[in-house]
Amino acid sequence: MARSRRGSSRRIFEPYGGGASAPGSAPEAGTRPGLAAGPGDREAPGVRQPSPVRSQRGPRTGQAGDRGGSSVGWIPVGALLPLRFFVGFTFLYAGIDKIALDTAFLDLSSPTSILAQLQGYARTSPLAPLITTIAEPNAWLMGLTIALAEIAVGLALLTGLAFRAGAVGGALLSLLFFLTASWNVHPYYFGQDLPYGFGFVTLALAGHGDRYVLGPWLERQFAPRSRTGRQVAGTAPMSPERRQLLQVGAVAVGALVIGTVVRPVRDLLMPVSAAPVGAGAGAGTVGGAASPGAGAAAGTSASSAPSGASGQSGSANQLAIASTAAVAQAGAFGFQVPIAIGNASPGDPGIVVSLGNSQFAAFDAICTHAGCTVGYDPQAGLLICPCHGAEYDPRHNGQPVAGPTNIPLTELPITIQGGEITLKA
Ligand code: FES
């Protein structure tokens, strides 16, 4: 009975092999024959699952209904569902976040934008030549592409459509993030991109196990129909190539639709003032408190520094950056590093912080994790990176106290004379 109703069933998530009437019987395109469905992967709900001993005998191949819902033989695919849905949801959310929730990401004037991050990656990443020649000049397009790719990967994993292609895409994205955003993280296990990458590799090997997949439903929508709209019985199964094209196309269209509508929906649901998550930090507020120092460090040029710093005057090796009064009042003040000092380069954002008791400390404000610009949180007394949350203690030479890096900020040598803070070259 269940099978006879299947053609008109409204079920969306269902296994490929649960009934012989599922359109097509060949493996999902891209599925390796040797990775055919594992024992029990297509059994109906309530049917006893395979025992570990049985699973270890290795995969059975060539069975009807195998569409890449396979296991590697010794892993019950159902055990990977938490991993699948976690990384799928996370990548979907990450893509949406970049387009709609974090308004600073695609705003190239923001210190937390994709452009600022790429400039940071170019300092340390082994992909620096590619970043400077290809990615930076096309930063907005690059950011949008990454966001859409993350959405597509998330959709593929959550729906089971083009599952292995999505898992491989996720692994490649994770590798890209590892070589850029996480490259400066030491020890490597503090970085999050490698675990994601290996999670994707595991899913690509295992397949979706025919569990919670939209493929059969999608194929029914494209199955031949009579004039009355009924599906034509006895039609040839969909070819693997057409199935692959259909699933990849559905995921791509889904990603484009989500990428297009998510920002207007955000604008509809969230007042503009409440929208930015990170833009606020980039605009000069860190930890909820307005900080002129953070704002200036976040992109204000030296010409907007206080009067004592405006000319960055002084001798060739002593450059005034701010008046002590201005910094003491504001808590911190930003400037532009005028010359190469230690690891700091000319043009880098710098920040000078009041430590109290007429003590001050200045730093290159580029986060040592991946190059975003840190700002000062006067409440916490810390320099905080808005990108991934690194926190540095200005009272202890910019040592990191939290976040994904253990490399301190570059401290800039200063002297104080006549109410002026000057850099020592
Ligand atoms: Fe990642 Fe600063 S760039 S924490």
CSV table of C-alpha atoms and ligand atoms in Angstrom, one decimal:
chain,number,residue,atom,x,y,z
A,1,MET,CA,0.0,0.0,0.0
A,2,ALA,CA,2.7,2.4,0.9
A,3,ARG,CA,4.4,1.9,-2.4
A,4,SER,CA,1.3,2.3,-4.4
A,5,ARG,CA,0.7,5.7,-2.8
A,6,ARG,CA,4.2,6.8,-3.2
A,7,GLY,CA,3.8,8.4,-6.6
A,8,SER,CA,1.4,10.9,-5.2
A,9,SER,CA,2.9,11.2,-1.8
A,10,ARG,CA,3.5,14.6,-0.4
A,11,ARG,CA,6.5,13.5,1.6
A,12,ILE,CA,9.5,15.7,0.9
A,13,PHE,CA,12.3,14.1,2.9
A,14,GLU,CA,12.4,10.5,2.1
A,15,PRO,CA,15.0,7.9,1.2
A,16,TYR,CA,15.8,7.2,-2.4
A,17,GLY,CA,15.6,3.4,-2.0
A,18,GLY,CA,12.5,3.3,0.2
A,19,GLY,CA,10.3,2.3,-2.7
A,20,ALA,CA,11.0,1.0,-6.1
A,21,SER,CA,8.9,3.7,-7.7
A,22,ALA,CA,11.4,6.4,-6.9
A,23,PRO,CA,12.4,8.0,-10.2
A,24,GLY,CA,15.5,6.4,-11.4
A,25,SER,CA,17.6,3.7,-10.0
A,26,ALA,CA,21.1,4.6,-10.9
A,27,PRO,CA,23.6,6.0,-8.5
A,28,GLU,CA,23.8,9.8,-7.9
A,29,ALA,CA,26.1,11.3,-10.3
A,30,GLY,CA,29.4,11.8,-8.7
A,31,THR,CA,28.9,8.8,-6.5
A,32,ARG,CA,31.7,6.4,-6.6
A,33,PRO,CA,30.4,2.9,-7.2
A,34,GLY,CA,32.7,1.5,-4.6
A,35,LEU,CA,30.9,3.8,-2.0
A,36,ALA,CA,27.5,2.3,-2.5
A,37,ALA,CA,24.9,2.4,0.2
A,38,GLY,CA,26.0,0.7,3.3
A,39,PRO,CA,24.0,-2.0,5.0
A,40,GLY,CA,20.7,-0.9,6.2
A,41,ASP,CA,21.0,2.6,4.8
A,42,ARG,CA,17.8,2.3,2.9
A,43,GLU,CA,15.7,0.3,5.4
A,44,ALA,CA,12.3,1.7,6.2
A,45,PRO,CA,11.7,3.3,9.5
A,46,GLY,CA,11.3,0.8,12.2
A,47,VAL,CA,13.4,-1.8,10.4
A,48,ARG,CA,16.3,-3.0,12.5
A,49,GLN,CA,19.5,-1.1,11.8
A,50,PRO,CA,22.7,-3.0,10.9
A,51,SER,CA,24.8,-4.4,13.6
A,52,PRO,CA,28.4,-3.2,13.8
A,53,VAL,CA,29.6,-6.6,12.8
A,54,ARG,CA,27.5,-6.6,9.7
A,55,SER,CA,28.6,-3.1,8.9
A,56,GLN,CA,32.2,-4.1,8.9
A,57,ARG,CA,31.7,-6.5,6.1
A,58,GLY,CA,31.9,-3.6,3.7
A,59,PRO,CA,29.6,-1.9,1.4
A,60,ARG,CA,27.2,-3.6,-0.9
A,61,THR,CA,27.2,-2.1,-4.3
A,62,GLY,CA,25.0,-1.8,-7.3
A,63,GLN,CA,21.7,-1.9,-5.4
A,64,ALA,CA,18.7,-0.2,-6.8
A,65,GLY,CA,18.0,3.2,-5.2
A,66,ASP,CA,21.6,4.0,-4.4
A,67,ARG,CA,22.0,7.8,-5.0
A,68,GLY,CA,25.1,8.6,-3.0
A,69,GLY,CA,23.3,7.9,0.2
A,70,SER,CA,26.1,5.6,1.0
A,71,SER,CA,28.4,4.8,3.8
A,72,VAL,CA,32.0,3.9,3.8
A,73,GLY,CA,31.0,0.5,5.2
A,74,TRP,CA,32.1,0.9,8.8
A,75,ILE,CA,30.4,4.1,9.6
A,76,PRO,CA,26.6,4.0,10.1
A,77,VAL,CA,25.7,7.1,8.1
A,78,GLY,CA,23.0,7.9,10.6
A,79,ALA,CA,25.7,8.6,13.2
A,80,LEU,CA,26.9,11.4,11.0
A,81,LEU,CA,23.6,13.3,11.0
A,82,PRO,CA,24.6,15.6,13.8
A,83,LEU,CA,27.8,16.5,12.0
A,84,ARG,CA,25.9,17.0,8.7
A,85,PHE,CA,23.3,19.3,10.1
A,86,PHE,CA,25.7,21.2,12.3
A,87,VAL,CA,28.1,22.1,9.5
A,88,GLY,CA,25.2,22.6,7.0
A,89,PHE,CA,23.4,25.0,9.3
A,90,THR,CA,26.7,26.8,10.3
A,91,PHE,CA,27.7,27.4,6.7
A,92,LEU,CA,24.2,28.5,5.7
A,93,TYR,CA,24.2,30.9,8.6
A,94,ALA,CA,27.8,32.1,7.9
A,95,GLY,CA,26.8,33.0,4.3
A,96,ILE,CA,23.6,34.8,5.3
A,97,ASP,CA,25.6,36.6,8.0
A,98,LYS,CA,28.1,38.0,5.5
A,99,ILE,CA,25.4,39.3,3.2
A,100,ALA,CA,22.8,40.5,5.6
A,101,LEU,CA,23.6,40.5,9.3
A,102,ASP,CA,27.1,41.8,9.3
A,103,THR,CA,26.6,44.9,7.3
A,104,ALA,CA,30.3,45.7,7.5
A,105,PHE,CA,31.5,42.7,5.6
A,106,LEU,CA,30.7,43.9,2.1
A,107,ASP,CA,31.2,47.6,3.0
A,108,LEU,CA,34.7,48.1,1.8
A,109,SER,CA,35.2,51.3,3.8
A,110,SER,CA,34.7,49.3,7.0
A,111,PRO,CA,37.8,48.1,8.9
A,112,THR,CA,36.1,44.7,9.3
A,113,SER,CA,35.2,44.4,5.6
A,114,ILE,CA,36.3,41.6,3.4
A,115,LEU,CA,38.8,44.1,1.9
A,116,ALA,CA,40.4,44.8,5.3
A,117,GLN,CA,40.5,41.1,6.0
A,118,LEU,CA,42.1,40.3,2.7
A,119,GLN,CA,44.8,43.0,3.4
A,120,GLY,CA,45.5,41.4,6.7
A,121,TYR,CA,45.7,37.9,5.1
A,122,ALA,CA,48.1,39.3,2.5
A,123,ARG,CA,50.6,39.9,5.3
A,124,THR,CA,50.9,36.4,6.4
A,125,SER,CA,49.1,33.9,4.1
A,126,PRO,CA,51.0,31.7,1.8
A,127,LEU,CA,48.4,32.7,-0.8
A,128,ALA,CA,49.5,36.4,-0.5
A,129,PRO,CA,50.4,36.7,-4.2
A,130,LEU,CA,46.9,35.6,-5.2
A,131,ILE,CA,45.3,37.8,-2.6
A,132,THR,CA,47.0,40.9,-3.7
A,133,THR,CA,46.7,40.4,-7.4
A,134,ILE,CA,43.2,38.8,-7.7
A,135,ALA,CA,41.3,39.0,-4.5
A,136,GLU,CA,42.0,42.5,-3.3
A,137,PRO,CA,41.1,44.3,-6.5
A,138,ASN,CA,37.8,42.3,-6.6
A,139,ALA,CA,37.2,42.3,-2.9
A,140,TRP,CA,33.5,42.9,-3.0
A,141,LEU,CA,32.9,40.2,-5.6
A,142,MET,CA,35.1,37.9,-3.7
A,143,GLY,CA,33.2,38.5,-0.5
A,144,LEU,CA,29.9,37.9,-2.2
A,145,THR,CA,31.1,34.8,-3.9
A,146,ILE,CA,32.3,33.3,-0.6
A,147,ALA,CA,29.0,34.1,1.1
A,148,LEU,CA,27.0,32.5,-1.7
A,149,ALA,CA,29.3,29.5,-1.8
A,150,GLU,CA,28.8,29.1,2.0
A,151,ILE,CA,25.0,29.2,1.5
A,152,ALA,CA,25.2,26.7,-1.3
A,153,VAL,CA,27.3,24.3,0.8
A,154,GLY,CA,24.8,24.7,3.7
A,155,LEU,CA,21.9,24.0,1.4
A,156,ALA,CA,23.5,21.0,-0.1
A,157,LEU,CA,24.2,19.4,3.3
A,158,LEU,CA,20.8,20.3,4.8
A,159,THR,CA,18.8,19.1,1.8
A,160,GLY,CA,21.0,16.2,0.6
A,161,LEU,CA,21.0,17.7,-2.9
A,162,ALA,CA,24.3,17.5,-4.7
A,163,PHE,CA,25.5,16.3,-1.3
A,164,ARG,CA,29.0,15.1,-2.1
A,165,ALA,CA,29.7,18.2,-4.3
A,166,GLY,CA,28.5,20.3,-1.4
A,167,ALA,CA,30.7,18.5,1.0
A,168,VAL,CA,33.7,18.7,-1.3
A,169,GLY,CA,33.0,22.4,-1.7
A,170,GLY,CA,32.8,22.9,2.0
A,171,ALA,CA,36.2,21.1,2.4
A,172,LEU,CA,37.8,23.4,-0.2
A,173,LEU,CA,36.3,26.5,1.4
A,174,SER,CA,37.6,25.4,4.8
A,175,LEU,CA,41.1,24.8,3.2
A,176,LEU,CA,40.9,28.3,1.8
A,177,PHE,CA,40.0,29.7,5.2
A,178,PHE,CA,42.8,27.7,6.9
A,179,LEU,CA,45.3,29.1,4.5
A,180,THR,CA,44.1,32.7,5.1
A,181,ALA,CA,42.1,33.4,8.2
A,182,SER,CA,43.6,30.6,10.3
A,183,TRP,CA,47.1,30.6,9.0
A,184,ASN,CA,48.3,32.9,11.7
A,185,VAL,CA,46.8,30.8,14.5
A,186,HIS,CA,49.3,28.9,16.6
A,187,PRO,CA,49.1,26.2,17.6
A,188,TYR,CA,47.1,25.1,14.7
A,189,TYR,CA,44.5,23.4,16.8
A,190,PHE,CA,43.2,26.7,18.0
A,191,GLY,CA,42.0,27.4,14.5
A,192,GLN,CA,38.5,26.2,13.6
A,193,ASP,CA,38.9,25.7,9.9
A,194,LEU,CA,40.8,22.4,9.9
A,195,PRO,CA,38.1,20.6,12.0
A,196,TYR,CA,35.4,21.9,9.6
A,197,GLY,CA,37.5,20.7,6.7
A,198,PHE,CA,37.9,17.3,8.0
A,199,GLY,CA,34.2,17.2,8.9
A,200,PHE,CA,33.4,17.9,5.3
A,201,VAL,CA,35.8,15.2,4.1
A,202,THR,CA,34.1,12.7,6.4
A,203,LEU,CA,30.7,13.6,5.0
A,204,ALA,CA,32.0,13.5,1.4
A,205,LEU,CA,33.2,10.0,2.0
A,206,ALA,CA,30.2,8.8,3.8
A,207,GLY,CA,27.4,10.3,1.8
A,208,HIS,CA,24.0,11.2,3.2
A,209,GLY,CA,22.8,7.7,3.8
A,210,ASP,CA,19.5,8.4,2.0
A,211,ARG,CA,18.3,10.1,5.1
A,212,TYR,CA,16.5,13.4,5.0
A,213,VAL,CA,17.1,14.0,1.3
A,214,LEU,CA,15.1,16.1,-1.1
A,215,GLY,CA,16.3,14.3,-4.2
A,216,PRO,CA,13.3,12.0,-4.8
A,217,TRP,CA,10.8,14.8,-4.2
A,218,LEU,CA,12.7,17.1,-6.6
A,219,GLU,CA,12.9,14.4,-9.3
A,220,ARG,CA,9.1,13.9,-9.0
A,221,GLN,CA,8.6,17.5,-9.7
A,222,PHE,CA,10.4,17.1,-13.0
A,223,ALA,CA,9.1,13.7,-13.9
A,224,PRO,CA,7.0,13.5,-17.2
A,225,ARG,CA,3.3,14.2,-16.6
A,226,SER,CA,0.1,13.7,-18.5
A,227,ARG,CA,-2.2,16.6,-19.5
A,228,THR,CA,-4.1,16.1,-16.3
A,229,GLY,CA,-0.9,16.7,-14.4
A,230,ARG,CA,-0.5,13.1,-13.2
A,231,GLN,CA,2.9,11.5,-13.4
A,232,VAL,CA,3.3,9.1,-16.3
A,233,ALA,CA,3.8,5.6,-15.0
A,234,GLY,CA,6.6,3.4,-16.4
A,235,THR,CA,8.8,6.3,-17.7
A,236,ALA,CA,12.5,5.7,-17.8
A,237,PRO,CA,14.4,6.7,-14.7
A,238,MET,CA,16.2,10.0,-14.7
A,239,SER,CA,19.8,9.6,-15.9
A,240,PRO,CA,22.6,10.3,-13.4
A,241,GLU,CA,23.8,13.2,-15.5
A,242,ARG,CA,20.4,14.8,-15.5
A,243,ARG,CA,20.0,14.1,-11.8
A,244,GLN,CA,23.3,15.8,-11.0
A,245,LEU,CA,22.4,18.8,-13.2
A,246,LEU,CA,19.0,19.1,-11.5
A,247,GLN,CA,20.4,18.9,-8.0
A,248,VAL,CA,23.3,21.3,-8.6
A,249,GLY,CA,21.0,23.7,-10.3
A,250,ALA,CA,18.5,23.5,-7.5
A,251,VAL,CA,21.2,24.3,-4.9
A,252,ALA,CA,22.6,27.1,-7.0
A,253,VAL,CA,19.2,28.7,-7.5
A,254,GLY,CA,18.4,28.3,-3.9
A,255,ALA,CA,21.7,30.0,-2.9
A,256,LEU,CA,21.0,32.9,-5.3
A,257,VAL,CA,17.5,33.3,-4.1
A,258,ILE,CA,18.5,33.3,-0.4
A,259,GLY,CA,21.4,35.7,-1.2
A,260,THR,CA,19.0,38.1,-3.0
A,261,VAL,CA,16.2,38.2,-0.5
A,262,VAL,CA,18.0,37.9,2.8
A,263,ARG,CA,19.1,41.5,2.9
A,264,PRO,CA,15.7,43.1,2.1
A,265,VAL,CA,14.2,40.7,4.7
A,266,ARG,CA,16.7,41.8,7.2
A,267,ASP,CA,15.9,45.5,6.5
A,268,LEU,CA,12.2,44.6,6.9
A,269,LEU,CA,12.6,42.8,10.2
A,270,MET,CA,15.4,44.7,11.9
A,271,PRO,CA,15.7,48.5,12.3
A,272,VAL,CA,18.8,49.8,10.7
A,273,SER,CA,20.2,51.0,14.0
A,274,ALA,CA,20.0,47.5,15.4
A,275,ALA,CA,21.3,45.6,12.4
A,276,PRO,CA,25.0,45.8,12.4
A,277,VAL,CA,26.9,43.1,14.2
A,278,GLY,CA,30.5,44.1,13.8
A,279,ALA,CA,29.9,47.3,11.9
A,280,GLY,CA,29.4,49.0,15.2
A,281,ALA,CA,32.8,47.9,16.3
A,282,GLY,CA,34.3,49.0,13.1
A,283,ALA,CA,32.6,52.4,13.3
A,284,GLY,CA,34.3,53.1,16.6
A,285,THR,CA,32.3,51.4,19.3
A,286,VAL,CA,33.8,48.4,21.0
A,287,GLY,CA,32.0,46.8,23.9
A,288,GLY,CA,29.1,49.1,23.4
A,289,ALA,CA,31.1,52.2,24.4
A,290,ALA,CA,32.0,54.9,22.0
A,291,SER,CA,35.7,55.1,21.7
A,292,PRO,CA,37.3,57.8,19.7
A,293,GLY,CA,40.5,55.8,19.8
A,294,ALA,CA,38.8,52.8,18.4
A,295,GLY,CA,37.1,54.9,15.7
A,296,ALA,CA,40.3,56.6,14.7
A,297,ALA,CA,42.2,53.4,14.7
A,298,ALA,CA,39.5,51.9,12.6
A,299,GLY,CA,40.3,54.0,9.7
A,300,THR,CA,40.6,57.6,10.4
A,301,SER,CA,43.5,59.1,8.7
A,302,ALA,CA,46.3,60.9,10.5
A,303,SER,CA,44.8,64.3,9.3
A,304,SER,CA,41.9,63.8,11.7
A,305,ALA,CA,44.2,63.2,14.7
A,306,PRO,CA,44.2,65.8,17.4
A,307,SER,CA,46.0,69.0,17.0
A,308,GLY,CA,49.1,67.7,18.8
A,309,ALA,CA,49.3,65.0,16.2
A,310,SER,CA,48.2,66.6,13.1
A,311,GLY,CA,51.5,67.2,11.6
A,312,GLN,CA,53.2,64.2,13.2
A,313,SER,CA,56.0,66.7,13.5
A,314,GLY,CA,59.3,66.5,15.2
A,315,SER,CA,62.7,65.3,14.3
A,316,ALA,CA,63.3,62.6,11.7
A,317,ASN,CA,63.2,60.0,14.4
A,318,GLN,CA,60.6,61.5,16.8
A,319,LEU,CA,57.1,61.9,15.5
A,320,ALA,CA,54.3,63.4,17.5
A,321,ILE,CA,51.1,61.4,17.4
A,322,ALA,CA,48.8,62.9,20.0
A,323,SER,CA,48.7,65.1,23.0
A,324,THR,CA,48.6,63.4,26.4
A,325,ALA,CA,45.6,65.5,27.4
A,326,ALA,CA,43.6,64.3,24.4
A,327,VAL,CA,44.5,60.6,24.9
A,328,ALA,CA,43.9,60.8,28.6
A,329,GLN,CA,40.4,62.3,28.0
A,330,ALA,CA,39.4,59.8,25.3
A,331,GLY,CA,41.0,56.7,26.7
A,332,ALA,CA,42.6,56.0,23.4
A,333,PHE,CA,43.4,57.7,20.1
A,334,GLY,CA,44.1,56.5,16.7
A,335,PHE,CA,46.7,57.6,14.3
A,336,GLN,CA,48.4,56.3,11.2
A,337,VAL,CA,51.9,54.8,11.5
A,338,PRO,CA,54.1,57.2,9.5
A,339,ILE,CA,57.2,55.1,9.0
A,340,ALA,CA,58.3,51.5,9.4
A,341,ILE,CA,58.9,50.7,13.1
A,342,GLY,CA,59.6,47.1,14.0
A,343,ASN,CA,56.9,45.0,12.4
A,344,ALA,CA,54.7,48.0,11.8
A,345,SER,CA,54.5,49.3,8.2
A,346,PRO,CA,53.9,52.9,7.1
A,347,GLY,CA,50.2,53.5,6.7
A,348,ASP,CA,49.2,50.9,9.3
A,349,PRO,CA,46.5,52.0,11.7
A,350,GLY,CA,48.0,52.7,15.1
A,351,ILE,CA,46.4,53.3,18.5
A,352,VAL,CA,47.7,54.9,21.6
A,353,VAL,CA,46.1,54.1,24.9
A,354,SER,CA,46.0,55.8,28.2
A,355,LEU,CA,47.0,53.4,31.0
A,356,GLY,CA,46.4,55.9,33.8
A,357,ASN,CA,48.9,57.8,36.0
A,358,SER,CA,50.2,59.6,32.9
A,359,GLN,CA,51.3,56.3,31.4
A,360,PHE,CA,50.6,55.5,27.7
A,361,ALA,CA,51.2,52.7,25.3
A,362,ALA,CA,51.0,52.7,21.5
A,363,PHE,CA,50.5,49.8,19.2
A,364,ASP,CA,50.2,48.9,15.6
A,365,ALA,CA,46.4,48.3,15.6
A,366,ILE,CA,46.4,45.4,13.2
A,367,CYS,CA,45.2,42.2,14.8
A,368,THR,CA,47.8,39.5,14.7
A,369,HIS,CA,45.1,36.9,13.9
A,370,ALA,CA,44.0,37.9,10.5
A,371,GLY,CA,44.6,41.6,10.1
A,372,CYS,CA,41.4,43.4,11.2
A,373,THR,CA,41.8,46.7,13.1
A,374,VAL,CA,41.5,46.5,16.8
A,375,GLY,CA,39.7,49.1,18.8
A,376,TYR,CA,39.8,50.0,22.5
A,377,ASP,CA,37.2,49.1,25.0
A,378,PRO,CA,37.6,51.5,27.9
A,379,GLN,CA,35.4,49.5,30.2
A,380,ALA,CA,37.5,46.3,29.8
A,381,GLY,CA,40.7,48.2,29.3
A,382,LEU,CA,41.5,45.9,26.4
A,383,LEU,CA,42.1,46.3,22.7
A,384,ILE,CA,39.5,44.1,21.0
A,385,CYS,CA,39.3,42.8,17.5
A,386,PRO,CA,35.8,43.0,16.0
A,387,CYS,CA,36.4,40.2,13.5
A,388,HIS,CA,36.9,37.1,15.6
A,389,GLY,CA,37.2,38.5,19.2
A,390,ALA,CA,40.9,38.6,19.9
A,391,GLU,CA,41.6,40.6,23.0
A,392,TYR,CA,44.9,42.2,23.8
A,393,ASP,CA,46.0,43.8,27.1
A,394,PRO,CA,47.7,47.2,26.5
A,395,ARG,CA,49.1,47.1,30.1
A,396,HIS,CA,51.1,44.0,29.3
A,397,ASN,CA,52.7,45.0,26.0
A,398,GLY,CA,49.7,44.0,23.9
A,399,GLN,CA,49.7,40.4,24.9
A,400,PRO,CA,46.6,38.5,23.8
A,401,VAL,CA,44.3,37.4,26.6
A,402,ALA,CA,41.5,35.9,24.6
A,403,GLY,CA,40.7,34.9,21.1
A,404,PRO,CA,42.3,32.9,18.3
A,405,THR,CA,45.8,34.2,18.5
A,406,ASN,CA,48.7,34.0,20.8
A,407,ILE,CA,50.8,36.7,19.1
A,408,PRO,CA,50.9,40.1,20.8
A,409,LEU,CA,50.2,43.3,19.0
A,410,THR,CA,53.3,45.2,17.8
A,411,GLU,CA,54.1,47.7,20.4
A,412,LEU,CA,55.4,51.0,19.2
A,413,PRO,CA,58.1,52.8,21.2
A,414,ILE,CA,57.0,56.2,22.4
A,415,THR,CA,58.3,59.1,24.5
A,416,ILE,CA,56.4,61.8,26.3
A,417,GLN,CA,57.7,65.4,26.2
A,418,GLY,CA,55.9,68.6,26.8
A,419,GLY,CA,52.5,67.1,26.8
A,420,GLU,CA,53.1,65.3,23.4
A,421,ILE,CA,53.3,61.6,22.8
A,422,THR,CA,55.8,60.9,20.1
A,423,LEU,CA,56.9,57.8,18.3
A,424,LYS,CA,60.5,56.8,18.4
A,425,ALA,CA,61.7,55.6,15.1
B,1,FES,FE1,40.6,37.5,13.7
B,1,FES,FE2,41.3,39.7,14.8
B,1,FES,S1,41.3,39.2,12.7
B,1,FES,S2,40.5,38.0,15.8
